[in-house]
Short mmCIF file of C-alpha atoms and ligand atoms in Angstrom, two decimals:
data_model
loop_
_atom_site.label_atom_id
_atom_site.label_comp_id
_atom_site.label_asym_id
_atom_site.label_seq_id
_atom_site.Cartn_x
_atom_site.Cartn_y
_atom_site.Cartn_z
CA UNK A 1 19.80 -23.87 -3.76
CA UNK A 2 16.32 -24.93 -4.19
CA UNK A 3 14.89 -27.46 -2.01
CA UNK A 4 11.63 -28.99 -2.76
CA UNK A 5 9.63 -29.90 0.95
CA UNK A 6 7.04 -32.65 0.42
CA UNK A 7 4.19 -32.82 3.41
CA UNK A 8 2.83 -36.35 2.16
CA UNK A 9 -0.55 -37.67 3.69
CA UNK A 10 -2.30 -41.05 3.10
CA UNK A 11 -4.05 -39.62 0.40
CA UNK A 12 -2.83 -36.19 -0.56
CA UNK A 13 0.83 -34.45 -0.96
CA UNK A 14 1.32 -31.13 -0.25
CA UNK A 15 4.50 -29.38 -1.87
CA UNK A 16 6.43 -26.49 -1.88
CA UNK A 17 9.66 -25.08 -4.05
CA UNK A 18 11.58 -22.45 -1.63
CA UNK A 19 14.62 -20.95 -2.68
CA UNK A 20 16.79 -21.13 -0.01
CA UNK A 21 19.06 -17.83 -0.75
CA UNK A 22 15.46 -15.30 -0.49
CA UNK A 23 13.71 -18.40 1.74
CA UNK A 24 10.39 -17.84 -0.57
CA UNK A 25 8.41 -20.05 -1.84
CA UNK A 26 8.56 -20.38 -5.31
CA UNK A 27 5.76 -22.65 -6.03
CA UNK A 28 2.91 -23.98 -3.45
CA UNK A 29 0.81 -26.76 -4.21
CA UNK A 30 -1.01 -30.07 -3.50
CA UNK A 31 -2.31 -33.71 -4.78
CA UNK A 32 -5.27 -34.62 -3.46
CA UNK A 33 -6.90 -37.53 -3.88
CA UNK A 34 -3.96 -40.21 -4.36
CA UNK A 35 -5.50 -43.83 -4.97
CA UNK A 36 -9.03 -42.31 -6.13
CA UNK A 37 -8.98 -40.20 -9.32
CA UNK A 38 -6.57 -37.21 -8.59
CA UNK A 39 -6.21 -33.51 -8.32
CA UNK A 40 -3.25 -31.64 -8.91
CA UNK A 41 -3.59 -27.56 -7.44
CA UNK A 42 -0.35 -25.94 -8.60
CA UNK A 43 0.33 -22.52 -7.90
CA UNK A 44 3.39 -20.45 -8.91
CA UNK A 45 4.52 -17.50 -7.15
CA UNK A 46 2.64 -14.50 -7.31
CA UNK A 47 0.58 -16.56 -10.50
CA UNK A 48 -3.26 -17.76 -10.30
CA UNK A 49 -3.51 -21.46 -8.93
CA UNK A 50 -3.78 -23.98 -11.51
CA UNK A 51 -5.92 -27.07 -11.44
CA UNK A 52 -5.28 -30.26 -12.81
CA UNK A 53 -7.74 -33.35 -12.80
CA UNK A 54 -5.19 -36.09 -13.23
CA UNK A 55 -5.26 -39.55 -12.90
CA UNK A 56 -3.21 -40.35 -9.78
CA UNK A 57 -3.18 -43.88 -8.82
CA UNK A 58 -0.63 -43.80 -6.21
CA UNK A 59 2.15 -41.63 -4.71
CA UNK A 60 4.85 -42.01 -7.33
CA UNK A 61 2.65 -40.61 -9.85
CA UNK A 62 1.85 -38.08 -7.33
CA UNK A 63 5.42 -37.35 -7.28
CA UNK A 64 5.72 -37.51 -11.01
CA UNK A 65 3.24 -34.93 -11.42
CA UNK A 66 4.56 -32.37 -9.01
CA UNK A 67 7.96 -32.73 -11.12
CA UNK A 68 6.19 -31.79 -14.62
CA UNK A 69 4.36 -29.07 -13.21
CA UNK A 70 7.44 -27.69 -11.54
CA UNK A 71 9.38 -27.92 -15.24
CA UNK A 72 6.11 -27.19 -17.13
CA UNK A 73 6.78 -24.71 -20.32
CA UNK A 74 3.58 -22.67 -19.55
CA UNK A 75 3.34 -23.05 -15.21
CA UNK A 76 6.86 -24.28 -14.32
CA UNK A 77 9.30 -22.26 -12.31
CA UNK A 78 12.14 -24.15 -12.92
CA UNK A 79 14.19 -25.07 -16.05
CA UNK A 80 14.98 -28.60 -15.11
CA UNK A 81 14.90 -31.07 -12.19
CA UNK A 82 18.65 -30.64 -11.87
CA UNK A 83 17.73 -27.68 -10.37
CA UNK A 84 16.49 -29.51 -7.14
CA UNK A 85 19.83 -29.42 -4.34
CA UNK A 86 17.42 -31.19 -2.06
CA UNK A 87 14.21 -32.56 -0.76
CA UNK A 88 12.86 -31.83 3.06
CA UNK A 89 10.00 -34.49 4.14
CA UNK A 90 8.01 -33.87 6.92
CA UNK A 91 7.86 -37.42 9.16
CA UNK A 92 5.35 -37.02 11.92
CA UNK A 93 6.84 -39.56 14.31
CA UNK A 94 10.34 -40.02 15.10
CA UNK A 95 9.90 -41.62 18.56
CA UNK A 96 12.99 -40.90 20.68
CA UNK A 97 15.66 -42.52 18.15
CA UNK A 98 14.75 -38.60 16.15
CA UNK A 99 16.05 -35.61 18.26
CA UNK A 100 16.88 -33.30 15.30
CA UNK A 101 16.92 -33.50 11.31
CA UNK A 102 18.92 -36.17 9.66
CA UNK A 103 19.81 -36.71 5.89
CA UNK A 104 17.49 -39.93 4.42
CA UNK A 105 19.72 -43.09 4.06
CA UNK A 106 18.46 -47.10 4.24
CA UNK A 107 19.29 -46.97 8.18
CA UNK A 108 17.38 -43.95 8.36
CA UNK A 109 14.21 -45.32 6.21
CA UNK A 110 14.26 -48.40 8.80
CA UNK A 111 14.14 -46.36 12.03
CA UNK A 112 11.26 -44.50 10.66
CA UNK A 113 9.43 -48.14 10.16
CA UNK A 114 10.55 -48.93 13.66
CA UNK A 115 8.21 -45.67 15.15
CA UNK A 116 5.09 -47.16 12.23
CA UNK A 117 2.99 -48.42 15.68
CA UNK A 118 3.38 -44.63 16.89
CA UNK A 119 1.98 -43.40 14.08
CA UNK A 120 0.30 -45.73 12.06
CA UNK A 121 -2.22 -43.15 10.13
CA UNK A 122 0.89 -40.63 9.50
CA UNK A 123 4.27 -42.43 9.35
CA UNK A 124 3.57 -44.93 6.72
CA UNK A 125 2.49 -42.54 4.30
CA UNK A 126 5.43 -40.08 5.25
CA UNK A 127 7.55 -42.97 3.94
CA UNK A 128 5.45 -43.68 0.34
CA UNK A 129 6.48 -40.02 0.01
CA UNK A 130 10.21 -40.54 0.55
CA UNK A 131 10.13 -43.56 -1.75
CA UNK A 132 8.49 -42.21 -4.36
CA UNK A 133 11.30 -39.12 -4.68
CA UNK A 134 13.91 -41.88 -4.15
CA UNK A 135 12.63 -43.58 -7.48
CA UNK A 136 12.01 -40.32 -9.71
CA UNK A 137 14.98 -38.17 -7.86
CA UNK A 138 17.96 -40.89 -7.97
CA UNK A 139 21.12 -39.17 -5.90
CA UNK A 140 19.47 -35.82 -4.85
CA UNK A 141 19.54 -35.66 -1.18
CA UNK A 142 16.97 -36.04 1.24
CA UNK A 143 16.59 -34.66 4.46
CA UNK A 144 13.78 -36.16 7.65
CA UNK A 145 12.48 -33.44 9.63
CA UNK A 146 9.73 -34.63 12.36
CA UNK A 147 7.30 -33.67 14.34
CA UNK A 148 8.55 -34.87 17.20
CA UNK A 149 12.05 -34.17 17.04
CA UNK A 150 11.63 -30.82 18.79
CA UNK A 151 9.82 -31.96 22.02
CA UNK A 152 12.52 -34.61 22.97
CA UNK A 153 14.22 -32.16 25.55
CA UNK A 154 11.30 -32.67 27.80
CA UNK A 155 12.51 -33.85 31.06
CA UNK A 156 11.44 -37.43 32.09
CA UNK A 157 8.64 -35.64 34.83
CA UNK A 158 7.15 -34.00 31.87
CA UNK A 159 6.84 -36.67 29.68
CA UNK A 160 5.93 -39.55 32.08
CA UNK A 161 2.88 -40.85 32.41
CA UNK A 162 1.07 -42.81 35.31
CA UNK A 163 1.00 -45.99 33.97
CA UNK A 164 2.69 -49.28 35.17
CA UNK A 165 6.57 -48.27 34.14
CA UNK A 166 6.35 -51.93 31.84
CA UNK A 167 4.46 -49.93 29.36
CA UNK A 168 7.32 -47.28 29.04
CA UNK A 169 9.64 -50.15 28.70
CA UNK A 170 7.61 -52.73 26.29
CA UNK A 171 5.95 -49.81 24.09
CA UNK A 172 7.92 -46.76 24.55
CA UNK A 173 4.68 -45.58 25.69
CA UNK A 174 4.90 -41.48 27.12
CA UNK A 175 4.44 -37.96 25.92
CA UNK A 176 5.79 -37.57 22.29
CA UNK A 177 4.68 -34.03 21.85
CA UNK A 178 3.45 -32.81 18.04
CA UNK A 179 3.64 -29.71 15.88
CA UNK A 180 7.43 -29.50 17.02
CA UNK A 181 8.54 -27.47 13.85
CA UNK A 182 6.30 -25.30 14.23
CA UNK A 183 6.70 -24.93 18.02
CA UNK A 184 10.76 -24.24 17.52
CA UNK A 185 10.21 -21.97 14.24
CA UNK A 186 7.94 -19.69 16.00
CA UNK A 187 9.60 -19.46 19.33
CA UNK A 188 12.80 -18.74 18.00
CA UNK A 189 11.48 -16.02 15.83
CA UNK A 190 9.31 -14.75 18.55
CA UNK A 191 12.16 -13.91 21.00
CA UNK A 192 14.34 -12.33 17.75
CA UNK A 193 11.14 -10.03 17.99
CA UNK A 194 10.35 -9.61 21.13
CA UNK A 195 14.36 -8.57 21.63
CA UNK A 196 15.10 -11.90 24.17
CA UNK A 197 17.62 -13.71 24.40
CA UNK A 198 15.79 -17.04 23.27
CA UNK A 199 18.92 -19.30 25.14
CA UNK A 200 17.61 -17.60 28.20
CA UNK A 201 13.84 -17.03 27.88
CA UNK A 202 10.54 -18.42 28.77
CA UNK A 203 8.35 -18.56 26.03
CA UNK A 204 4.91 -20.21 25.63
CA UNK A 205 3.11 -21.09 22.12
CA UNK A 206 0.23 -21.32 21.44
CA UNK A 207 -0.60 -22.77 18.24
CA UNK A 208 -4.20 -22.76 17.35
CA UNK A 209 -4.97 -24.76 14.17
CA UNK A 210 -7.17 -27.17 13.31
CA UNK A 211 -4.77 -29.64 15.29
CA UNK A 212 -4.10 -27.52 18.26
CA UNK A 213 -0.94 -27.73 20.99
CA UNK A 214 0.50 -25.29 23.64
CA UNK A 215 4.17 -25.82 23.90
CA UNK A 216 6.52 -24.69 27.24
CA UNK A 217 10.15 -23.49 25.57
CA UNK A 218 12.85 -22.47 28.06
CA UNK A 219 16.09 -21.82 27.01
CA UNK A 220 15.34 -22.64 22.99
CA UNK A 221 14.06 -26.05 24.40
CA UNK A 222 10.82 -28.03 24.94
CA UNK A 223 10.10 -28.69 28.17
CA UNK A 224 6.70 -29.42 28.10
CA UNK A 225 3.97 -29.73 25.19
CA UNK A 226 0.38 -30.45 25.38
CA UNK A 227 0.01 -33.13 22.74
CA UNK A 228 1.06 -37.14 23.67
CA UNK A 229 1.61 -40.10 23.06
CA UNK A 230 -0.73 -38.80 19.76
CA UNK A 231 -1.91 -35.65 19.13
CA UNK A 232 -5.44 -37.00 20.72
CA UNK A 233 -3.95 -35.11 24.09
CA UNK A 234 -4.52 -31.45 25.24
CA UNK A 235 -6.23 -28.84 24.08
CA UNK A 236 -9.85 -28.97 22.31
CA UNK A 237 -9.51 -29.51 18.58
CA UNK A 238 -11.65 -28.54 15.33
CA UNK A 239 -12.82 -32.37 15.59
CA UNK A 240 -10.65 -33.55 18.62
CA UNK A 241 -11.66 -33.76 22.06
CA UNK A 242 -8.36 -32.94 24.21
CA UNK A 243 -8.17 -34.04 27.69
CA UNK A 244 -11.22 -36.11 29.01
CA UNK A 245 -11.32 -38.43 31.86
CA UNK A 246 -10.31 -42.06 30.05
CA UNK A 247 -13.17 -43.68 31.90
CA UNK A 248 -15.90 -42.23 29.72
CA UNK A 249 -14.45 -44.39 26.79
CA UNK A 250 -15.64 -47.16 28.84
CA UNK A 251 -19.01 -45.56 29.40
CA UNK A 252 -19.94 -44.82 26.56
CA UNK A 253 -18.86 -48.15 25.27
CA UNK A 254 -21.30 -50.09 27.61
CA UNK A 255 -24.00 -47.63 27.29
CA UNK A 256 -24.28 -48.29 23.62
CA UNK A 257 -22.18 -50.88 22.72
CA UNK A 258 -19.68 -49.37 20.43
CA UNK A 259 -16.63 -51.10 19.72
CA UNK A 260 -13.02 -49.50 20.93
CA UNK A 261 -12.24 -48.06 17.17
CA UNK A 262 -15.76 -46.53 17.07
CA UNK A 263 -15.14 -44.77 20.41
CA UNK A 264 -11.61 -43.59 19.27
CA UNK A 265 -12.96 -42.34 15.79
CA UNK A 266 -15.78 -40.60 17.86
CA UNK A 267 -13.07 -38.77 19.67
CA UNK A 268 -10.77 -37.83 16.92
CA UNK A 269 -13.50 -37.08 13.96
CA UNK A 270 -16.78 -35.97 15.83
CA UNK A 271 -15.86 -34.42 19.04
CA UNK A 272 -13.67 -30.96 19.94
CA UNK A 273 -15.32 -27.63 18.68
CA UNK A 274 -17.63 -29.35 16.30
CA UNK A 275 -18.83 -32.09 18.62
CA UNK A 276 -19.44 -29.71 21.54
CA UNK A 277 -21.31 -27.29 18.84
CA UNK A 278 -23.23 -29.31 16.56
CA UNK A 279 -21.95 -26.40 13.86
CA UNK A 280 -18.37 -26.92 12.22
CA UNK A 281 -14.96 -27.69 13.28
CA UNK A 282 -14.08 -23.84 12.05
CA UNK A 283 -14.02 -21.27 14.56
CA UNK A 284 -15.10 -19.22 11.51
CA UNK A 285 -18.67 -21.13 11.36
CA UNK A 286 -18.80 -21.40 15.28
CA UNK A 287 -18.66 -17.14 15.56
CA UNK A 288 -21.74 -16.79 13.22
CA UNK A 289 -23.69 -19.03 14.39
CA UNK A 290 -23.04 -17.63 17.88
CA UNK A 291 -23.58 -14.10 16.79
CA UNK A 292 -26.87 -15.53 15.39
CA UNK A 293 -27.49 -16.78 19.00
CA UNK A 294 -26.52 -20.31 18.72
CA UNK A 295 -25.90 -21.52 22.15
CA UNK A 296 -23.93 -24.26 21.67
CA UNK A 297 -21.41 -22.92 19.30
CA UNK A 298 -21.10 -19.76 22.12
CA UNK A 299 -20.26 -22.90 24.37
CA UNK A 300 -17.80 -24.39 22.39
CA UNK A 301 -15.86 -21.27 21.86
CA UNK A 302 -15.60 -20.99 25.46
CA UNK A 303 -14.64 -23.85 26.57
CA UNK A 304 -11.98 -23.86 24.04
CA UNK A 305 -10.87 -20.62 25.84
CA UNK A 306 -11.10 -21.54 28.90
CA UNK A 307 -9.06 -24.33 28.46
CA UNK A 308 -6.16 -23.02 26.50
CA UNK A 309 -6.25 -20.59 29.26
CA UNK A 310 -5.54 -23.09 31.95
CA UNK A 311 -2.74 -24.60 29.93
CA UNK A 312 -1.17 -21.64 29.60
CA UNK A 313 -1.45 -21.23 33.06
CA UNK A 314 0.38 -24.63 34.08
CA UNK A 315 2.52 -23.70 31.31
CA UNK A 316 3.65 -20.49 33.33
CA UNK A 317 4.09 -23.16 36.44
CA UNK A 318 6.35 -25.75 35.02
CA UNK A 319 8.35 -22.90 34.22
CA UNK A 320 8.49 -20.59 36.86
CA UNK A 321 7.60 -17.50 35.00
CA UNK A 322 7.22 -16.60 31.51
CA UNK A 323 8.90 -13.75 29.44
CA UNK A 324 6.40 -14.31 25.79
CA UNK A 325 3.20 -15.66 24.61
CA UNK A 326 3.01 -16.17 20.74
CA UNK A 327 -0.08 -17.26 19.21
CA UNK A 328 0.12 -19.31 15.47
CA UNK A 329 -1.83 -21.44 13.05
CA UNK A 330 -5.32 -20.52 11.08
CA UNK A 331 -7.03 -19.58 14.41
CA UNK A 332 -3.78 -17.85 16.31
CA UNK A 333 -2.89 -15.83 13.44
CA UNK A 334 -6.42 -14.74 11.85
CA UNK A 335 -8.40 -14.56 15.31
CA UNK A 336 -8.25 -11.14 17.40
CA UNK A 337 -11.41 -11.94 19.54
CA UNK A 338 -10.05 -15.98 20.72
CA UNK A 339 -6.55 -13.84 21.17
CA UNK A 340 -8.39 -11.67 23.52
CA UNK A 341 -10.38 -14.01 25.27
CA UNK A 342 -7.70 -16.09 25.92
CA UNK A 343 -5.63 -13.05 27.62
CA UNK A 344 -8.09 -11.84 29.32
CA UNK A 345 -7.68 -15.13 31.66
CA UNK A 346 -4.28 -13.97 32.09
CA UNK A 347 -4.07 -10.47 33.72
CA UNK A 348 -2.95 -11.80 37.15
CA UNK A 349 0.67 -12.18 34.62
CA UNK A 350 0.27 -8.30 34.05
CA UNK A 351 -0.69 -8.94 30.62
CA UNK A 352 -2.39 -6.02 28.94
CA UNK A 353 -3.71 -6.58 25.27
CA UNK A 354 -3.17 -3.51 22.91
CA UNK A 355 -7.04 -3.62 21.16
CA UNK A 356 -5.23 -1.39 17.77
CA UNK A 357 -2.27 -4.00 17.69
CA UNK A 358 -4.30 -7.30 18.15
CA UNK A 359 -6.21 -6.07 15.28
CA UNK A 360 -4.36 -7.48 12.72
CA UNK A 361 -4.41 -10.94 10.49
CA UNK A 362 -1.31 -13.36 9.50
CA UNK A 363 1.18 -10.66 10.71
CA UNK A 364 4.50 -10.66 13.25
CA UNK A 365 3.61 -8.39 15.78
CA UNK A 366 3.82 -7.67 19.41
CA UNK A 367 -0.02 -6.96 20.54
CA UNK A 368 0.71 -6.06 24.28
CA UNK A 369 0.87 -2.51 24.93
CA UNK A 370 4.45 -1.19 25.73
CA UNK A 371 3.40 -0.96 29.72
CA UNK A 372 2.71 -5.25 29.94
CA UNK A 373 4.95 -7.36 31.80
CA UNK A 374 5.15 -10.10 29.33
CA UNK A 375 4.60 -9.40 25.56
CA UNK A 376 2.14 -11.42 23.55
CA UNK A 377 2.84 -12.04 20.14
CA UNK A 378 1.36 -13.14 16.72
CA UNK A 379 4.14 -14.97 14.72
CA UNK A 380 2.95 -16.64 11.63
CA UNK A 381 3.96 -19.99 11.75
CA UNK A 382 6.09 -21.35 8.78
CA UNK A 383 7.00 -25.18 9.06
CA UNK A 384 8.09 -25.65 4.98
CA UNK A 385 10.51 -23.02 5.51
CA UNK A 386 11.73 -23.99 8.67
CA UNK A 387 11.91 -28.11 7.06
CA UNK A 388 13.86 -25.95 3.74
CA UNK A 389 16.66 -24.49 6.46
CA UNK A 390 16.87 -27.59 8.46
CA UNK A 391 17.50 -29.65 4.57
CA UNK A 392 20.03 -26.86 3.77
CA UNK A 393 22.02 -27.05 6.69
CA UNK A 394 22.23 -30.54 6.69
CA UNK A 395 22.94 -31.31 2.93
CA UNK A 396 25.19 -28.35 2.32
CA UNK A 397 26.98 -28.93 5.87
CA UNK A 398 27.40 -33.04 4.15
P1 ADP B 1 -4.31 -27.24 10.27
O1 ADP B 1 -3.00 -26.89 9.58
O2 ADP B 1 -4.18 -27.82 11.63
O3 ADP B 1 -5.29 -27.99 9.40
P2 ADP B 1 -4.72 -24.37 10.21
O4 ADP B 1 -3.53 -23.90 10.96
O5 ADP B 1 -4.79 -24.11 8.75
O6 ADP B 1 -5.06 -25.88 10.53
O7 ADP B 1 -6.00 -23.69 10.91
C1 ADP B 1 -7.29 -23.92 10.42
C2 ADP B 1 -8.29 -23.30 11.38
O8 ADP B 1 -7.97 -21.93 11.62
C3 ADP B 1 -9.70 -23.25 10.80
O9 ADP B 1 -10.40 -24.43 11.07
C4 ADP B 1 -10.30 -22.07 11.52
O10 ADP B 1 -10.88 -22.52 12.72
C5 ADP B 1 -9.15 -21.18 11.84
N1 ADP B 1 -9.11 -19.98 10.98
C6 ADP B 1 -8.49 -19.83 9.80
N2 ADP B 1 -8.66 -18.60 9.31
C7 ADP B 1 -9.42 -17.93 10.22
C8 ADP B 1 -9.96 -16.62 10.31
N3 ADP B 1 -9.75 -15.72 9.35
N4 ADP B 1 -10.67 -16.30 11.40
C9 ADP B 1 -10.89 -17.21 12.37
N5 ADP B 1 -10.42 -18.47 12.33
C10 ADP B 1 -9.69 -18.82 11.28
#
């Protein structure tokens, strides 16, 4: 079966075609700029990318153009539409109505609006993209897999906050937890590789994107994530701050009288890695200009350590132990020296990094030597393919 897995955004779409009998991709691909003019990147497998300037004014044509490319005579990879079995969207919120996957009906579409407040930047747009396939792919089935869904084993002390308990009850507000497909994908395969038994392991994940989050999985099951209510909470971001202390919204407010949604977009857009470094949000940017002695971005990099570091650490707490650490995402996968840095805060767990097998980019591997009580891992982190199993299961298991 082929199952197309649609990623929609507020203004852009990102796509895939996997066959789900080899689980590769047989097309990658993206709309950007929905609503302004329109760009359509289309690449087929093992082909040169392809770009399109097309007019898209809104997400159905977005949609629409996705489909012709994918049945194009010249860049297509399929014959005909008929050859879609199924379509995986990626919801980020599913609040705590979501605990798993579930095939797309009208209820479905409704509880989705019901978590909107969540995730008012993400959600809404996550449903434009489920409409839009409804209209141009009548009766193929449709599968929700969220963000969320993962996280929603964390016990009640690990998702509570310290708030007045009316604010749980009124607005369902507490720890949410992000990045959950990833989280479960890479865990899993991480103990198949490390040789656990992942129904009776202790496995932390770190996943180090642009959008960062360390997760706590015991047993196959989230017990404790770094990311809240939004994905504002936890560990310093390319542009997001983490963790501060709440009351310096307030300061800085009355120091120069900025308004609430300036002070949130400060913290979301301006502040993490590039905030702290004046440089870039990429860690790429951050170790050149620190290798050209930029003192700030040197800063920023440690920090970021440091603090992943200590979350690891609680991490190890709320657990009682830990058997694997796995690093993911753009900075996980790609960077040996933040890998390092990061485990060199963690010898007291009798970690000892292997320099000649942490020298690698975008590969599975275990990077401890063979003499370390817990392995670390790298386990490129694969959420279309992981939304493509979770769509077959559910639609051929129908
Ligand atoms: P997201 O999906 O959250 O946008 P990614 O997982 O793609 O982010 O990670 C992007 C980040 O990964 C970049 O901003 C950069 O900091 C880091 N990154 C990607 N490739 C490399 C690399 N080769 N070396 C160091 N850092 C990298």
């Amino acid at each position: 079966m082929k199952i197309l897995v649609i990623n929609c955004g507020s203004s852009s779409l990102k796509y895939q075609l996997i066959d789900s009998i080899t689980e590769k991709p047989l097309a990658v691909g993206i709309c950007e700029r929905i609503g302004i003019d329109g760009r359509l990147v289309h690449t087929p497998a093992e082909k040169d990318k392809l770009v399109f300037d097309k007019a898209l004014p809104n997400h159905e044509a977005a949609v629409q153009a996705v489909l012709s490319a994918l049945t194009d005579k010249e860049c297509g990879v399929i014959d005909s539409l008929e050859e879609i079995g199924a379509v995986g969207h990626r919801v980020v919120h599913g609040g705590e109505r979501f605990t798993k996957s579930v095939i797309i009906d009208d209820e479905v579409i409704e509880a989705i609006k019901g978590c909107n407040d969540l995730a008012p930047l993400h959600n809404p747009a996550n449903l434009i993209g489920i409409d839009a396939c409804k209209k141009l792919m009548p009766g193929v089935p449709m599968v929700a897999v969220f963000d969320t869904a993962f996280h929603q084993t964390m016990p009640k002390k690990a998702y509570t906050y310290a708030l007045p308990f009316e604010y749980y009850d009124k607005y369902k507000i507490r720890r949410y937890g992000f990045h959950g497909t990833s989280h479960s994908y890479v865990s899993e395969r991480a103990a198949e590789i490390a040789g656990l038994d992942y129904h009776n392991s202790k496995i932390i994940v770190c996943h180090l994107g642009n959008g960062a989050s360390v997760s706590a999985v015991k047993n196959g099951e989230s017990v404790d994530t770094s990311m809240g209510l939004t994905p504002l909470e936890g560990l310093i971001m390319g542009t997001r701050s983490g963790d501060i202390d709440p009351a310096i919204i307030e300061f800085i407010a009355k120091k120069e009288h900025r308004t609430l949604d300036d002070i949130m977009n400060l913290l979301n857009k301006k502040s993490g890695v590039y905030g702290m470094s004046g440089v870039s949000s990429d860690f790429r940017d951050l170790e050149a200009a620190a290798d050209s002695g930029n003192q700030h971005a040197k800063d920023a990099t440690e920090v970021f350590v440091y603090k992943t570091a200590k979350y690891v650490g609680s991490y190890v707490a709320a657990m009682n132990g830990v058997d694997a650490i796995v690093f993911t995402a753009g900075l996980g996968e790609n960077d040996k020296h933040i890998r390092q840095s990061i485990c060199d805060y963690l010898g007291y767990l009798g970690i000892v990094i292997d320099p000649e097998r942490n020298n690698i980019r975008s590969k599975e591997a275990v990077i401890t030597t063979d003499h370390s009580k817990v392995k670390v891992l790298v386990v490129p982190t694969n959420e279309e393919l992981a939304i493509a199993r979770d769509t077959v299961e559910l639609v051929v298991g129908k």
